[in-house]
């Protein structure tokens, strides 16, 4: 009996360590915050800025109930989570769902199989992501190690952009006038400006032990600014970007476009003391006369335990226009070489990013003749009207919500910008290659383009116009990302496998450019096998935005939840088994293998080390639901103890 119980208990411990369902409740509402000498009312999650960090292990199922107590429509996007077979949990308003209306709620249910690293979450409706954001950390499941020496400590560094105003008003002022919004008033590190701003009395401080290996999980949650990030007296070893492992990149400067993340190790081997972590804009506008960034500096402090905080050393920052430093970082990133780059290419596109002007729309009541506009391949993207989301229109066979005629290349030069809700239909498992071309006409600007639903390989990038014959692609160890900073006046070539059915937004992550039209949508069909065919959407999802659908979904929200099972361990390809099994192309019929490096090949410059997964320096904000397995385990252990006691 005892042996049986022990065996059962061990089995359950094994299951528990494997994967869990992790639950959070996010209440979106107003809060007051003191920043830059004034009190501003903002919309935030659970009264926190940043909002709670989501912390899970690879393979876990995640459930986030979002309750909207704000006066605005809102949705949450889990930036970089692939949402394999769960497109209705992706979040962009009117693309994958109708917004959660004031007083409404929606429970997002999805898994994170085959993904490890630092991601984040943010509002994907209007300008709300300026304050509705937080970290989304995926650690290896128990028993799996990082492909680099395990850190002694982890510190999430969420970089934000701050306005001394209601950000919904900042955006609507800009939209009504057909202009770009006012620049931000400050940058923040974990919600705090640091001491270089007026009235600043609050700084994020990370207390570290000397001679420790610290993993900084850096996220650019800003809306409109590429950011330089440095720590005085310390260098970084970059080990991952956008939750994809990289080979080690040693640098003293990180640069992150809005939407991007960087995991960087810092050795605390400097003289004991305090060191500023500093954040400044990288203004990519060229020529410089067009530069219009917030020129302020946010700081946080890296403090060696037991030393005084003042005065911290300040790092020498690059000049804001230093594209050479930024490009050295962006172009220098390499992946681990697995899985293999998919080929051959089935769908080959060139997407030209364009900024320009359109006649004012009648709704733009303060607009003066023409409005600032943007386009991909000459089409200025418009979200559908408030009646239906794209995924809802598709799921319900509603005609007239979008057209499937997004062009595969730019129109002849001089063609007037068109307006439309155009998608590119792609069949399941196609290999898609895109040349992203930024126009070279002045002024030029670096646009960070974000793909929902997939990671892509970055095969090549450069400045000037793309000339196919003279460009060598990296098909050996390209970096995998979800957001690519396309150099001002330059280009980038990306490739991904369309192994995830749904409606996937592909758009500029400079937030003001989204309503201006700098986006398009990939519509990926279901495959022909059961494993590649989308199941019916969950009953609590609103795809068509009418009162009847909202009411039906609200009823389903309060009904007992269908369980979403965590992913089994084999979702990660074993390091010893490269080749076809690892190739995303081979994933037909089993769409859970994403087109990115997820196996645990050791990084070239660092020896493979012991297990990782140390707790974060910040506490988990949501309750981690260990679930019914823990309960069972407790009962069995109790039985076991009672049995021992009797014996
Ligand atoms: C910062 O200053 C404001 C206004 O004086 C005050 O309300 C707030 O409590 C201060 N915060 C800290 C951390 O000292
Ligand atoms: C950082 O790297 C640079 C260039 O390799 C080197 O000169 C410098 O000494 C390093 N600094 C530290 C603190 O390791
Ligand atoms: C700092 O040192 C003190 C005393 O040794 C210790 O109690 C504390 O846990 C340390 N703090 C951190 C963050 O390591
Ligand atoms: C609108 O255009 C007119 C004429 O060009 C100009 O005088 C006026 O200042 C403009 N108004 C705004 C709000 O830009
Ligand atoms: C909120 O969303 C609904 C559904 O799309 C729409 O009808 C309504 O106009 C939106 N409200 C605002 C203030 O945008």
XYZ file of C-alpha atoms and ligand atoms in Angstrom:
717
model
C 0.000 0.000 0.000
C 2.709 2.457 1.041
C 4.716 1.674 -2.044
C 1.674 2.149 -4.263
C 0.935 5.524 -2.660
C 4.538 6.586 -3.017
C 4.555 5.571 -6.663
C 1.317 7.477 -7.241
C 2.684 10.544 -5.466
C 5.864 10.462 -7.527
C 3.851 10.104 -10.716
C 1.763 13.118 -9.736
C 4.851 15.181 -8.877
C 6.137 14.358 -12.344
C 2.857 15.404 -13.961
C 2.764 18.590 -11.902
C 6.291 19.548 -12.882
C 5.375 18.947 -16.508
C 2.794 21.613 -17.158
C 0.085 23.472 -15.327
C -2.843 25.767 -15.931
C -1.895 29.236 -14.723
C -4.751 31.640 -13.982
C -4.818 35.399 -13.620
C -7.534 37.995 -13.213
C -6.862 41.364 -14.846
C -9.155 44.195 -13.818
C -8.760 47.141 -16.180
C -9.701 50.400 -14.494
C -8.745 53.975 -13.638
C -6.048 54.854 -11.145
C -4.328 58.062 -10.055
C -0.592 58.334 -10.352
C 1.900 61.027 -9.339
C 4.407 61.585 -12.073
C 6.358 64.676 -13.213
C 4.827 67.055 -10.639
C 1.243 66.236 -11.453
C -1.431 63.698 -10.698
C -2.696 61.929 -13.794
C -5.602 59.548 -14.075
C -4.621 56.542 -16.144
C -6.161 53.245 -17.197
C -4.178 50.317 -15.790
C -4.501 46.666 -14.813
C -5.061 45.789 -11.131
C -4.041 49.319 -10.091
C -0.415 48.708 -11.097
C 1.976 50.330 -13.586
C 3.279 48.188 -15.219
C 0.498 45.673 -14.741
C 1.148 42.232 -13.227
C 3.846 40.049 -14.762
C 2.569 36.788 -16.143
C 5.043 34.055 -15.204
C 4.618 30.591 -16.675
C 6.633 27.614 -17.828
C 6.894 26.399 -21.382
C 3.938 24.142 -22.127
C 1.617 25.628 -19.493
C -1.955 26.520 -20.297
C -2.773 30.146 -19.485
C -6.126 31.610 -18.527
C -6.533 35.350 -18.049
C -9.909 36.765 -17.160
C -9.988 40.401 -18.243
C -12.658 42.485 -16.522
C -13.173 45.878 -18.110
C -14.011 48.449 -15.432
C -12.720 51.284 -17.625
C -14.936 53.593 -19.679
C -13.230 52.445 -22.901
C -13.426 49.434 -25.187
C -10.356 47.336 -24.517
C -8.600 44.143 -25.633
C -5.321 42.559 -24.531
C -2.708 41.178 -26.927
C -0.152 38.622 -25.686
C 2.701 39.986 -27.747
C 4.779 37.179 -29.239
C 2.634 34.312 -27.937
C 2.067 32.262 -31.080
C -1.557 31.389 -30.231
C -1.298 28.073 -32.047
C -4.874 27.065 -32.934
C -6.287 29.790 -30.633
C -6.509 32.868 -32.913
C -9.508 34.183 -30.912
C -7.167 34.721 -27.934
C -4.701 36.930 -29.837
C -6.319 40.223 -28.935
C -6.114 42.941 -31.613
C -9.426 44.772 -31.532
C -11.599 44.093 -34.601
C -9.010 41.726 -36.077
C -9.301 38.663 -33.828
C -12.212 39.749 -31.617
C -14.736 42.452 -30.867
C -13.544 44.688 -28.038
C -14.440 43.978 -24.419
C -16.936 46.719 -23.735
C -17.117 48.726 -20.497
C -18.437 46.424 -17.715
C -17.785 43.376 -19.887
C -15.248 40.607 -19.483
C -13.497 38.012 -21.610
C -11.368 35.081 -20.498
C -8.416 34.489 -22.798
C -7.356 30.821 -22.906
C -4.230 29.717 -24.723
C -1.034 27.696 -24.329
C 2.670 28.424 -24.668
C 4.067 25.168 -26.147
C 7.567 25.407 -27.576
C 8.159 29.010 -26.441
C 10.664 30.228 -23.830
C 11.907 33.674 -22.935
C 10.593 37.176 -22.432
C 7.402 38.391 -24.040
C 4.872 40.938 -22.862
C 1.212 41.841 -22.978
C -0.501 45.103 -23.826
C -3.821 46.657 -24.743
C -4.494 46.392 -28.480
C -7.146 49.066 -28.807
C -6.505 52.808 -29.195
C -3.533 54.318 -27.350
C -4.292 52.385 -24.141
C -1.155 50.324 -24.382
C 0.716 53.392 -23.067
C -0.409 52.301 -19.591
C -2.027 48.868 -20.028
C 1.020 46.615 -20.310
C 3.228 44.163 -18.454
C 5.796 41.381 -18.782
C 4.993 37.845 -19.938
C 7.794 35.518 -18.851
C 8.047 31.926 -20.064
C 10.681 29.815 -18.289
C 11.747 26.331 -19.346
C 9.547 23.616 -17.897
C 10.943 21.741 -14.867
C 13.781 19.493 -15.942
C 14.723 21.645 -18.957
C 17.649 24.066 -18.784
C 18.351 27.394 -20.438
C 20.885 27.059 -23.254
C 23.178 29.332 -21.205
C 24.436 29.182 -17.609
C 21.516 29.576 -15.254
C 21.244 33.117 -13.896
C 21.505 33.732 -10.152
C 18.827 36.387 -10.399
C 16.311 37.709 -12.921
C 15.110 41.296 -13.235
C 12.286 42.315 -15.594
C 13.002 45.766 -17.058
C 9.837 47.080 -18.705
C 10.536 50.333 -20.557
C 7.555 52.620 -21.047
C 6.622 55.963 -22.535
C 4.684 58.403 -20.400
C 2.273 61.250 -21.190
C 1.030 63.755 -18.598
C -2.437 63.378 -20.112
C -5.139 60.847 -20.745
C -3.567 58.927 -23.634
C -6.920 58.266 -25.298
C -7.305 62.060 -25.590
C -3.720 62.403 -26.880
C -4.577 59.967 -29.654
C -8.004 61.316 -30.490
C -6.626 64.888 -30.730
C -4.119 63.619 -33.280
C -6.681 61.606 -35.234
C -9.221 64.437 -35.400
C -6.536 66.786 -36.705
C -5.007 64.198 -39.053
C -1.622 64.787 -37.425
C 0.884 62.750 -35.449
C 0.302 62.771 -31.681
C 2.296 64.891 -29.259
C 5.569 63.307 -28.188
C 5.777 61.679 -24.777
C 6.766 63.590 -21.634
C 9.026 60.933 -20.150
C 10.342 57.419 -20.384
C 9.923 54.981 -17.533
C 11.598 51.856 -16.172
C 9.063 49.563 -14.517
C 6.669 52.511 -14.373
C 9.121 54.938 -12.724
C 10.880 57.837 -14.404
C 13.986 57.970 -12.240
C 15.625 61.006 -10.693
C 16.523 63.075 -13.750
C 12.948 64.368 -14.162
C 11.299 67.203 -12.230
C 9.635 66.166 -8.947
C 10.955 62.655 -9.381
C 11.141 60.895 -6.063
C 10.940 57.326 -7.189
C 13.428 55.100 -8.989
C 13.355 51.439 -9.812
C 16.299 49.865 -7.988
C 17.562 46.321 -8.504
C 19.651 45.178 -5.532
C 22.210 42.612 -6.690
C 24.882 40.504 -5.055
C 28.469 40.984 -6.244
C 29.839 38.398 -8.676
C 26.395 37.191 -9.659
C 24.980 36.473 -13.092
C 21.886 38.616 -13.517
C 19.386 38.045 -16.333
C 17.785 41.313 -17.404
C 14.512 40.741 -19.243
C 14.223 44.011 -21.138
C 10.976 44.963 -22.913
C 10.276 48.078 -24.987
C 6.633 48.730 -24.137
C 6.879 52.300 -25.480
C 4.519 53.478 -28.206
C 6.649 55.537 -30.465
C 10.341 55.415 -29.546
C 13.188 53.075 -30.292
C 15.220 53.012 -27.079
C 18.889 52.749 -26.191
C 19.541 50.981 -22.882
C 22.866 50.891 -21.031
C 24.162 50.055 -17.562
C 27.163 52.074 -16.390
C 30.299 49.979 -15.890
C 28.771 46.737 -17.204
C 28.514 44.907 -20.513
C 25.720 42.637 -21.705
C 25.700 39.136 -23.129
C 22.516 38.932 -25.202
C 21.077 35.394 -25.059
C 17.579 35.842 -26.504
C 15.363 38.321 -28.332
C 11.568 38.151 -28.685
C 11.605 34.839 -26.747
C 13.911 33.130 -29.217
C 17.390 32.091 -28.100
C 20.345 33.740 -29.810
C 23.997 32.908 -29.921
C 25.834 35.125 -27.442
C 26.201 38.716 -28.511
C 28.502 40.838 -26.365
C 27.705 44.528 -26.335
C 27.609 47.529 -24.030
C 24.447 48.957 -25.635
C 21.029 47.410 -26.189
C 18.599 48.887 -28.667
C 14.962 47.912 -28.713
C 12.285 49.013 -31.126
C 8.769 49.269 -29.694
C 7.474 45.715 -29.276
C 10.869 44.053 -29.027
C 12.392 42.229 -26.060
C 16.008 41.389 -25.202
C 17.241 38.891 -22.614
C 20.734 39.913 -21.530
C 23.090 38.522 -18.892
C 25.039 41.001 -16.789
C 27.897 39.869 -14.540
C 28.062 41.961 -11.394
C 31.844 41.988 -11.372
C 32.405 45.743 -11.142
C 33.597 47.571 -8.040
C 30.821 47.420 -5.414
C 28.640 50.503 -5.784
C 25.596 51.843 -7.591
C 25.235 52.122 -11.329
C 22.610 53.873 -13.410
C 20.667 51.929 -15.982
C 19.776 54.625 -18.511
C 17.139 54.842 -21.233
C 17.088 57.329 -24.107
C 15.293 57.544 -27.430
C 17.006 56.433 -30.592
C 15.496 58.932 -33.025
C 15.594 57.201 -36.422
C 14.291 60.130 -38.456
C 16.726 61.226 -41.123
C 17.690 63.937 -41.938
C 18.055 65.102 -38.364
C 15.991 68.240 -38.940
C 12.920 65.971 -38.860
C 13.909 64.387 -35.531
C 11.165 64.925 -32.991
C 11.737 62.471 -30.177
C 11.272 62.932 -26.495
C 14.867 63.842 -25.549
C 14.628 63.016 -21.846
C 16.466 60.241 -19.980
C 14.910 57.650 -17.697
C 17.089 55.967 -15.112
C 16.938 53.006 -12.789
C 19.678 51.817 -10.425
C 21.690 48.625 -10.252
C 22.806 48.629 -6.625
C 25.350 46.197 -5.216
C 23.930 44.946 -1.940
C 25.131 46.907 1.073
C 26.532 49.873 -0.870
C 25.140 53.370 -0.933
C 22.905 54.524 -3.782
C 24.522 57.893 -4.297
C 25.918 59.030 -6.502
C 25.469 56.297 -9.116
C 27.761 56.267 -12.120
C 26.067 57.325 -15.384
C 26.738 55.449 -18.640
C 27.851 57.429 -21.705
C 24.829 57.190 -24.018
C 25.017 57.104 -27.830
C 23.688 60.192 -29.552
C 20.000 59.792 -30.317
C 20.609 59.657 -34.073
C 23.309 56.969 -33.807
C 22.018 54.521 -36.437
C 25.442 52.845 -36.693
C 25.240 51.616 -33.083
C 21.621 50.542 -33.544
C 22.288 48.688 -36.794
C 25.395 46.984 -35.374
C 23.137 45.557 -32.677
C 20.172 44.667 -34.908
C 22.308 43.203 -37.715
C 24.659 41.372 -35.323
C 22.024 39.046 -33.832
C 22.208 35.349 -34.767
C 20.022 32.411 -33.831
C 21.197 28.989 -32.709
C 20.833 27.407 -36.152
C 17.844 25.214 -35.309
C 15.236 24.555 -36.459
C 16.284 24.767 -40.095
C 15.153 27.710 -42.204
C 12.092 26.504 -44.133
C 12.271 26.177 -47.903
C 11.323 26.228 -50.702
C 9.404 29.504 -50.677
C 5.755 29.185 -51.727
C 4.635 32.787 -51.379
C 7.051 35.563 -52.248
C 6.044 39.148 -51.514
C 7.568 42.603 -51.457
C 5.884 44.954 -49.028
C 6.761 48.602 -49.401
C 6.126 50.778 -46.379
C 4.884 54.224 -47.281
C 4.113 57.429 -45.465
C 2.084 60.115 -47.187
C -1.122 62.070 -47.049
C -4.768 61.462 -47.757
C -7.634 63.951 -47.983
C -9.187 64.487 -44.547
C -11.945 62.060 -43.661
C -15.255 63.717 -42.650
C -14.820 62.194 -39.168
C -11.573 64.173 -38.789
C -13.325 67.315 -37.673
C -10.164 69.340 -36.908
C -8.312 68.291 -40.044
C -7.005 70.909 -42.424
C -7.326 69.538 -45.989
C -4.986 66.557 -45.765
C -4.261 64.003 -43.065
C -1.054 62.125 -42.344
C -1.450 58.589 -43.717
C 0.597 55.437 -44.182
C 0.320 52.365 -46.366
C 1.715 48.962 -47.215
C 1.964 48.450 -50.978
C -0.071 51.585 -51.526
C -3.009 50.424 -49.382
C -3.736 52.393 -46.232
C -5.177 49.740 -43.918
C -8.422 50.405 -42.104
C -9.813 48.172 -39.388
C -13.306 46.994 -40.279
C -16.258 49.010 -38.969
C -17.477 48.314 -35.439
C -19.944 45.619 -36.617
C -17.561 42.634 -36.878
C -13.976 41.546 -36.369
C -12.134 40.025 -39.330
C -11.976 36.603 -37.665
C -15.654 36.895 -36.727
C -16.628 37.826 -40.282
C -14.681 34.847 -41.594
C -16.058 32.428 -38.980
C -19.625 33.552 -39.693
C -19.309 33.912 -43.450
C -20.143 37.632 -43.323
C -19.423 39.286 -46.658
C -18.343 42.891 -47.136
C -16.141 43.186 -44.041
C -12.796 42.701 -45.828
C -11.452 41.922 -49.282
C -8.817 39.279 -50.018
C -6.896 41.315 -52.590
C -3.873 42.660 -50.721
C -1.223 43.014 -53.461
C 2.035 41.015 -53.453
C 4.085 44.001 -54.511
C 4.072 47.808 -54.550
C 2.045 49.710 -57.169
C 3.885 51.705 -59.852
C 5.490 54.772 -58.303
C 3.240 57.795 -58.347
C 0.077 55.732 -57.772
C -2.226 57.455 -55.304
C -2.650 55.809 -51.916
C -5.784 53.658 -51.662
C -7.790 52.880 -48.531
C -9.053 49.420 -47.683
C -9.388 46.433 -45.369
C -7.393 44.017 -47.465
C -6.056 40.651 -46.358
C -3.614 38.253 -48.061
C -4.982 34.725 -48.063
C -2.309 32.087 -47.516
C -2.862 28.349 -47.503
C -1.868 26.290 -44.494
C 1.837 25.473 -44.153
C 2.961 27.739 -47.020
C 6.464 29.112 -46.675
C 6.093 32.892 -46.934
C 9.006 35.209 -47.722
C 8.644 38.971 -47.529
C 11.031 41.709 -48.592
C 10.135 44.702 -46.441
C 11.245 47.879 -48.179
C 11.313 51.229 -46.463
C 11.136 54.093 -48.977
C 14.394 55.953 -49.466
C 12.647 59.284 -50.105
C 13.427 61.718 -47.288
C 12.614 61.846 -44.496
C 13.327 58.198 -43.682
C 12.369 56.414 -40.505
C 12.896 52.934 -39.036
C 9.553 51.093 -38.789
C 9.323 48.132 -36.384
C 6.978 45.694 -38.122
C 5.267 43.127 -35.887
C 3.741 39.836 -37.069
C 1.020 38.217 -34.961
C 0.740 34.423 -34.779
C 4.256 33.562 -35.989
C 7.937 34.106 -35.481
C 9.927 34.750 -38.610
C 13.556 34.299 -39.526
C 15.448 37.467 -40.458
C 17.417 36.326 -43.508
C 19.008 39.628 -44.463
C 18.740 43.348 -43.875
C 20.458 46.455 -45.105
C 20.319 50.113 -45.973
C 19.362 51.587 -49.334
C 17.059 49.915 -51.859
C 16.886 46.093 -51.904
C 18.719 44.636 -54.908
C 18.048 40.877 -55.038
C 21.148 39.892 -57.005
C 23.593 41.456 -54.572
C 22.118 40.137 -51.318
C 23.280 36.988 -49.524
C 20.680 35.360 -47.271
C 21.666 33.819 -43.949
C 20.072 30.375 -44.192
C 22.352 28.933 -41.498
C 21.685 30.710 -38.220
C 19.324 33.660 -38.764
C 17.729 35.217 -35.701
C 14.017 34.519 -35.165
C 11.842 37.453 -34.078
C 8.276 38.679 -34.011
C 9.125 42.366 -34.574
C 11.676 43.552 -37.131
C 13.093 47.071 -37.105
C 13.264 47.870 -40.830
C 16.122 50.362 -41.232
C 15.185 53.882 -42.347
C 15.566 53.946 -46.126
C 16.544 50.256 -45.950
C 15.053 46.806 -46.104
C 14.771 43.417 -44.415
C 13.945 39.929 -45.706
C 11.899 37.667 -43.434
C 10.548 34.123 -43.834
C 7.989 32.094 -41.882
C 5.789 29.036 -42.220
C 2.075 29.755 -42.209
C 1.380 26.819 -39.901
C -1.229 28.549 -37.750
C -4.748 29.186 -39.079
C -6.315 32.548 -38.268
C -6.367 36.263 -39.070
C -2.945 37.651 -38.221
C -2.220 41.372 -38.072
C 1.105 42.485 -39.584
C 1.667 46.106 -38.644
C 3.999 48.873 -37.582
C 4.523 48.854 -33.818
C 4.947 52.626 -33.722
C 1.435 52.947 -32.345
C 0.439 56.197 -34.110
C 1.123 54.524 -37.465
C -1.584 51.897 -36.960
C -4.637 54.162 -37.382
C -2.722 55.904 -40.188
C -2.826 52.602 -42.087
C 0.627 50.980 -41.791
C -0.567 47.392 -41.626
C -2.226 44.464 -43.372
C -3.569 41.073 -42.339
C -2.609 37.510 -43.252
C -5.562 35.156 -43.448
C -4.215 31.627 -42.999
C -6.586 28.833 -43.950
C -7.066 25.704 -41.932
C -5.183 22.681 -43.220
C -6.812 19.464 -44.331
C -5.933 17.252 -41.342
C -7.863 17.326 -38.038
C -4.797 18.667 -36.202
C -4.492 21.624 -38.576
C -8.176 22.555 -38.689
C -9.434 25.245 -36.347
C -11.986 23.924 -33.860
C -15.164 26.003 -33.382
C -14.397 29.238 -31.490
C -15.032 29.278 -27.720
C -18.554 30.260 -26.661
C -17.342 33.296 -24.658
C -15.689 34.846 -27.737
C -17.333 37.750 -29.552
C -16.466 37.764 -33.259
C -19.478 39.669 -34.602
C -20.014 42.779 -32.490
C -23.816 42.858 -32.136
C -25.802 42.941 -28.893
C -26.974 39.362 -29.356
C -23.414 38.008 -29.677
C -22.208 40.028 -26.685
C -25.116 38.666 -24.607
C -24.482 35.050 -25.639
C -20.783 35.410 -24.876
C -21.505 36.997 -21.488
C -23.643 33.969 -20.590
C -20.799 31.652 -21.626
C -18.287 33.689 -19.568
C -20.084 32.803 -16.329
C -20.688 29.164 -17.328
C -18.125 26.586 -16.105
C -14.970 26.941 -18.166
C -13.868 24.314 -20.640
C -10.452 23.056 -19.580
C -7.556 23.863 -21.883
C -5.015 21.125 -21.443
C -1.365 22.005 -20.962
C 0.981 20.799 -23.675
C 2.801 17.485 -23.249
C 6.562 17.588 -22.843
C 7.475 16.432 -26.373
C 6.444 19.840 -27.749
C 10.130 20.799 -27.439
C 12.327 19.116 -29.970
C 15.199 17.264 -28.297
C 18.594 18.860 -28.879
C 19.978 15.580 -30.100
C 17.463 15.266 -32.900
C 18.055 17.936 -35.513
C 16.928 17.473 -39.089
C 13.511 17.057 -40.587
C 11.656 16.424 -37.328
C 12.723 19.871 -36.139
C 11.818 21.607 -39.338
C 8.615 23.596 -39.156
C 7.959 22.542 -42.733
C 7.620 18.983 -41.453
C 4.896 20.112 -39.090
C 1.992 19.435 -41.453
C -0.850 18.069 -39.394
C 0.845 18.878 -36.093
C 0.850 22.643 -35.962
C 2.362 22.989 -32.496
C 5.942 23.227 -33.753
C 6.663 26.886 -34.396
C 9.154 28.085 -36.989
C 11.832 29.063 -34.540
C 14.719 27.827 -32.482
C 13.190 26.124 -29.487
C 15.545 23.296 -28.840
C 18.198 23.439 -26.211
C 21.369 23.522 -28.176
C 24.118 25.063 -26.064
C 25.247 28.550 -27.007
C 28.670 28.557 -28.615
C 30.516 30.860 -26.215
C 29.255 29.647 -22.880
C 29.453 26.171 -21.378
C 26.153 24.386 -20.817
C 25.401 24.584 -17.126
C 22.971 23.398 -14.492
C 19.235 23.892 -14.518
C 17.668 27.358 -14.650
C 14.341 28.679 -13.469
C 15.213 30.767 -10.406
C 12.325 32.856 -9.169
C 12.026 36.383 -10.449
C 12.958 39.312 -8.262
C 9.378 40.501 -8.601
C 6.559 38.555 -7.113
C 3.975 36.827 -9.245
C 1.040 39.150 -9.248
C -1.618 36.642 -10.164
C -2.516 33.533 -8.209
C -0.756 30.556 -9.674
C -3.406 27.868 -9.855
C -1.598 24.660 -9.193
C -4.908 23.027 -9.977
C -6.536 19.848 -8.902
C -3.324 17.832 -9.162
C -1.910 19.593 -6.098
C -5.067 18.784 -4.169
C -4.838 15.140 -5.106
C -1.177 15.120 -4.209
C -1.899 16.600 -0.756
C -4.578 13.994 -0.085
C -2.241 11.192 -1.068
C 0.584 12.556 1.051
C -1.829 12.943 3.960
C -2.976 9.334 3.505
C 0.638 8.319 3.396
C 1.466 10.167 6.629
C -1.620 8.731 8.364
C -0.640 5.271 7.206
C 2.879 5.721 8.568
C 1.472 7.028 11.831
C -0.786 3.985 12.284
C 2.057 1.611 11.456
C 6.420 61.262 -4.432
O 5.883 62.540 -4.298
C 4.476 62.591 -4.305
C 4.048 64.027 -4.331
O 4.802 64.788 -3.437
C 3.944 61.801 -3.116
O 2.549 61.813 -3.094
C 4.451 60.363 -3.222
O 4.051 59.634 -2.098
C 5.959 60.355 -3.320
N 6.402 59.000 -3.567
C 7.451 58.479 -2.931
C 7.800 57.076 -3.297
O 8.093 59.081 -2.134
C 32.999 45.961 -22.137
O 33.407 45.596 -23.442
C 34.392 46.468 -23.986
C 34.646 46.060 -25.419
O 34.879 44.694 -25.500
C 35.654 46.409 -23.125
O 36.617 47.307 -23.641
C 35.312 46.804 -21.712
O 36.417 46.650 -20.880
C 34.170 45.939 -21.173
N 33.747 46.466 -19.895
C 33.488 45.669 -18.853
C 33.024 46.341 -17.608
O 33.598 44.457 -18.908
C 21.514 41.882 0.983
O 22.334 41.478 2.022
C 21.615 41.192 3.228
C 22.636 40.947 4.334
O 23.602 40.034 3.918
C 20.693 40.014 2.979
O 19.946 39.738 4.116
C 19.742 40.359 1.834
O 18.945 39.238 1.510
C 20.531 40.784 0.615
N 19.603 41.271 -0.411
C 19.621 40.828 -1.652
C 18.611 41.422 -2.555
O 20.403 40.006 -2.056
C -5.141 75.309 -41.655
O -4.674 75.824 -42.864
C -4.705 77.249 -42.938
C -4.319 77.663 -44.345
O -3.218 76.923 -44.810
C -3.756 77.810 -41.872
O -3.803 79.208 -41.891
C -4.195 77.294 -40.520
O -3.276 77.698 -39.523
C -4.291 75.788 -40.512
N -4.853 75.353 -39.250
C -4.309 74.362 -38.542
C -5.035 73.987 -37.279
O -3.288 73.779 -38.862
C -16.975 49.749 -28.622
O -17.067 48.605 -29.437
C -18.355 48.396 -30.015
C -18.284 47.102 -30.812
O -17.336 47.205 -31.826
C -18.735 49.587 -30.894
O -20.020 49.399 -31.396
C -18.662 50.856 -30.080
O -18.865 51.956 -30.931
C -17.283 50.995 -29.432
N -17.273 52.165 -28.583
C -16.353 53.108 -28.691
C -16.474 54.248 -27.733
O -15.478 53.063 -29.529
